[in-house]
Amino acid sequence: MFKRLSEPKAPVTFEFEGQPLKGEAGESIAAALLAAGIIDLRRSGEDDSPRGPYCMIGNCFECLVWIEGQGSRQACREPAREGLKLRRHPGRPDPQAFGGGS
Amino acid sequence: MASSTLGAQAPTRSCDIAVIGGGLLGSAFGWGLARRGQVCQVFDEGDTAVRTARGNFGLVWVQGKGLGMGRYARWSLQASRLWRGFADELEAATGLDLAYSRGGLRFAHSEQDLQATVNNLKQIQSDMVEEAYQFETLEHSALKKRLPLVGDIAGATFCEHDGHCNPLMLLRALHQDMQRLGATYRPNTKVERIEPLAGGGYRLLDGQGERLCEAEKLVIAAGHGSRALAEQSGIELPIHADQGQVIVTEKVASAFSYTSDIIRQTDNGSFLLGASSRDVGMDTRTDLSTLGQIARECVQVFPFLRQLRMQRAWGAVRVMTPDGFPVYQHSKSYPGVFSFACHSGVTLAACHALEAAQWVIDGAIPSDFDDFHPKRFHVQASI
């Protein structure tokens, strides 16, 4: 669907749902995922339908993704970094599964 | 329903009762009156109005209310008893879901907090005499058993009469159903003047002196706008602004089915955090120090909240009376003009709609409610 114009100059490796992916250091997580062919980043909190990046400038919140250790983040506003562990955002995360808490 | 969108262009018309204020208070009266067959018009300001209901927390709340005035404690309890039927009726008529559910906790951060709350509730019970409500005191371990996600706090008091609802749906249901019942809703129409008519009744005018309507009786329920209108009708209305700020989080799976006075999970999954109180006039801006204080207090109760993203925060100004209890009165010099002011528009909506609307029709506030008259602020110091 999307094709990179050039190969990453400073590649980083991260995971989405356990799958290792490569991106360019500093590009947004949303851009890196789209380049890897992943458009289904979350489920809607209203009707559970699949959602993905839309505005890419921080306005629409459609690109929410779950970053382990950080929680909900806008994928278009977070830079891709080495070792990030991402999960598909469940729409309504379950506080029972948050662990420790504080 | 063309009349609902015509606003200020609607022709002057006479009606039985004009309600000034289209928020939760005025709409409860508008609906209650229309439901009793009264021809009424409800006047509402525009979207830029200072709406006290913007600060509401969606609570139908009983515990702790009325410390120092048994009548208010009993009125709040009556509201809670009426609420299920009130919600059922509105839901059946409109098809909307008011998301009303019951069970409320007041969290205590320390043992002293818990003891103070228990003492207050016992005092209220004794003031309420035979109609007193029950509550449960939950020490930390008992609370943790009911709410495994609770943090390291001393405990809570639980009251089955407390509850919460979706206040946006409540307002929409009242507006929708009062119009179905024949009431005229007149938005963007600010009433500025009240003139008594020679043959009885009153005329309402806007700021340009345009006639808006003529009515047999008036209900002044205009929040912070009530004072100026009440003064024209020989009614003293001692109210001031009490600012509250609210934080709303991202949506999460259901984790708190009860409610509390500082934390509640809405039917949409968001958490609402609140309960600040500041004396800053009509300033509705938020500030980091207040929001930080709210967040810290709530995170102590539910540590998982720390991991949620804040979506928005906002400020609003409650209508507050000198002692925090409602002020209800019927003008002596302008018979048929009633004024109602309180900060519990959601809780008392059931009472206003199902009980107090009838007082307006009858033309008198029952003497059983004398405690709500502002003459209570006139008590002279004994010598």
Short mmCIF file of N, CA and C in Angstrom, two decimals, chain A residues 46 61 70 72-73 89 91-96 98-99 101-102, chain B residues 149 250-253 255 267-269 303-304 306-309 311:
data_model
loop_
_atom_site.label_atom_id
_atom_site.label_comp_id
_atom_site.label_asym_id
_atom_site.label_seq_id
_atom_site.Cartn_x
_atom_site.Cartn_y
_atom_site.Cartn_z
N GLU A 46 -15.85 2.26 20.82
CA GLU A 46 -17.32 2.32 20.72
C GLU A 46 -17.90 1.03 20.17
N PHE A 61 -6.60 11.23 16.63
CA PHE A 61 -6.49 10.14 17.61
C PHE A 61 -6.90 8.78 17.04
N GLN A 70 4.01 2.26 28.59
CA GLN A 70 3.56 3.66 28.47
C GLN A 70 2.06 3.81 28.31
N SER A 72 -1.58 4.09 26.17
CA SER A 72 -2.09 4.64 24.91
C SER A 72 -1.22 5.78 24.42
N ARG A 73 -0.84 5.73 23.18
CA ARG A 73 -0.09 6.84 22.59
C ARG A 73 -0.57 7.04 21.15
N HIS A 89 -4.02 -1.46 20.02
CA HIS A 89 -4.78 -0.86 21.12
C HIS A 89 -6.16 -1.51 21.19
N GLY A 91 -8.96 -0.58 22.31
CA GLY A 91 -10.16 0.26 22.34
C GLY A 91 -10.45 0.70 23.76
N ARG A 92 -10.82 -0.29 24.58
CA ARG A 92 -10.98 0.01 26.01
C ARG A 92 -10.07 -0.92 26.79
N PRO A 93 -8.86 -0.47 27.09
CA PRO A 93 -7.94 -1.32 27.84
C PRO A 93 -8.54 -1.69 29.19
N ASP A 94 -8.15 -2.86 29.71
CA ASP A 94 -8.72 -3.34 30.96
C ASP A 94 -7.81 -2.98 32.14
N PRO A 95 -8.26 -2.09 33.02
CA PRO A 95 -7.43 -1.72 34.17
C PRO A 95 -7.02 -2.91 35.03
N GLN A 96 -7.82 -3.98 35.01
CA GLN A 96 -7.46 -5.18 35.80
C GLN A 96 -6.13 -5.75 35.31
N PHE A 98 -3.59 -3.96 34.12
CA PHE A 98 -2.51 -2.97 34.11
C PHE A 98 -1.34 -3.39 34.97
N GLY A 99 -1.59 -4.32 35.92
CA GLY A 99 -0.51 -4.74 36.81
C GLY A 99 -0.23 -3.69 37.86
N GLY A 101 0.30 -1.05 39.06
CA GLY A 101 -0.47 0.18 39.24
C GLY A 101 0.45 1.36 39.39
N SER A 102 1.01 1.53 40.55
CA SER A 102 1.84 2.71 40.75
C SER A 102 3.28 2.35 40.40
N LEU B 149 -9.22 -3.10 42.94
CA LEU B 149 -8.27 -2.15 42.34
C LEU B 149 -7.98 -0.95 43.23
N GLU B 250 -9.09 8.85 29.09
CA GLU B 250 -9.42 7.98 27.96
C GLU B 250 -10.38 6.87 28.44
N LYS B 251 -11.00 6.21 27.46
CA LYS B 251 -11.97 5.16 27.81
C LYS B 251 -11.26 3.85 28.12
N VAL B 252 -11.76 3.19 29.13
CA VAL B 252 -11.22 1.87 29.46
C VAL B 252 -12.38 0.92 29.74
N ALA B 253 -12.05 -0.37 29.87
CA ALA B 253 -13.07 -1.38 30.17
C ALA B 253 -13.68 -1.07 31.54
N ALA B 255 -14.49 -0.83 35.15
CA ALA B 255 -13.64 -1.18 36.28
C ALA B 255 -14.21 -0.66 37.60
N ASP B 267 -20.81 5.72 31.50
CA ASP B 267 -21.27 4.57 30.72
C ASP B 267 -20.48 4.45 29.41
N ASN B 268 -19.75 5.49 29.02
CA ASN B 268 -18.91 5.40 27.82
C ASN B 268 -17.52 4.85 28.11
N GLY B 269 -17.21 4.64 29.38
CA GLY B 269 -15.92 4.06 29.71
C GLY B 269 -14.89 5.05 30.23
N PRO B 303 -4.85 3.43 42.00
CA PRO B 303 -3.52 3.64 41.41
C PRO B 303 -3.48 3.44 39.88
N PHE B 304 -4.36 2.59 39.34
CA PHE B 304 -4.30 2.36 37.89
C PHE B 304 -4.60 3.62 37.08
N ARG B 306 -3.25 6.31 37.22
CA ARG B 306 -1.98 6.94 36.84
C ARG B 306 -1.60 6.58 35.40
N GLN B 307 -2.03 5.40 34.97
CA GLN B 307 -1.62 4.94 33.64
C GLN B 307 -2.57 5.39 32.53
N LEU B 308 -3.61 6.10 32.90
CA LEU B 308 -4.55 6.56 31.87
C LEU B 308 -4.17 7.93 31.37
N ARG B 309 -4.45 8.15 30.11
CA ARG B 309 -4.22 9.46 29.51
C ARG B 309 -5.39 10.38 29.85
N GLN B 311 -7.86 13.12 28.78
CA GLN B 311 -8.35 13.60 27.49
C GLN B 311 -8.59 15.10 27.50
#
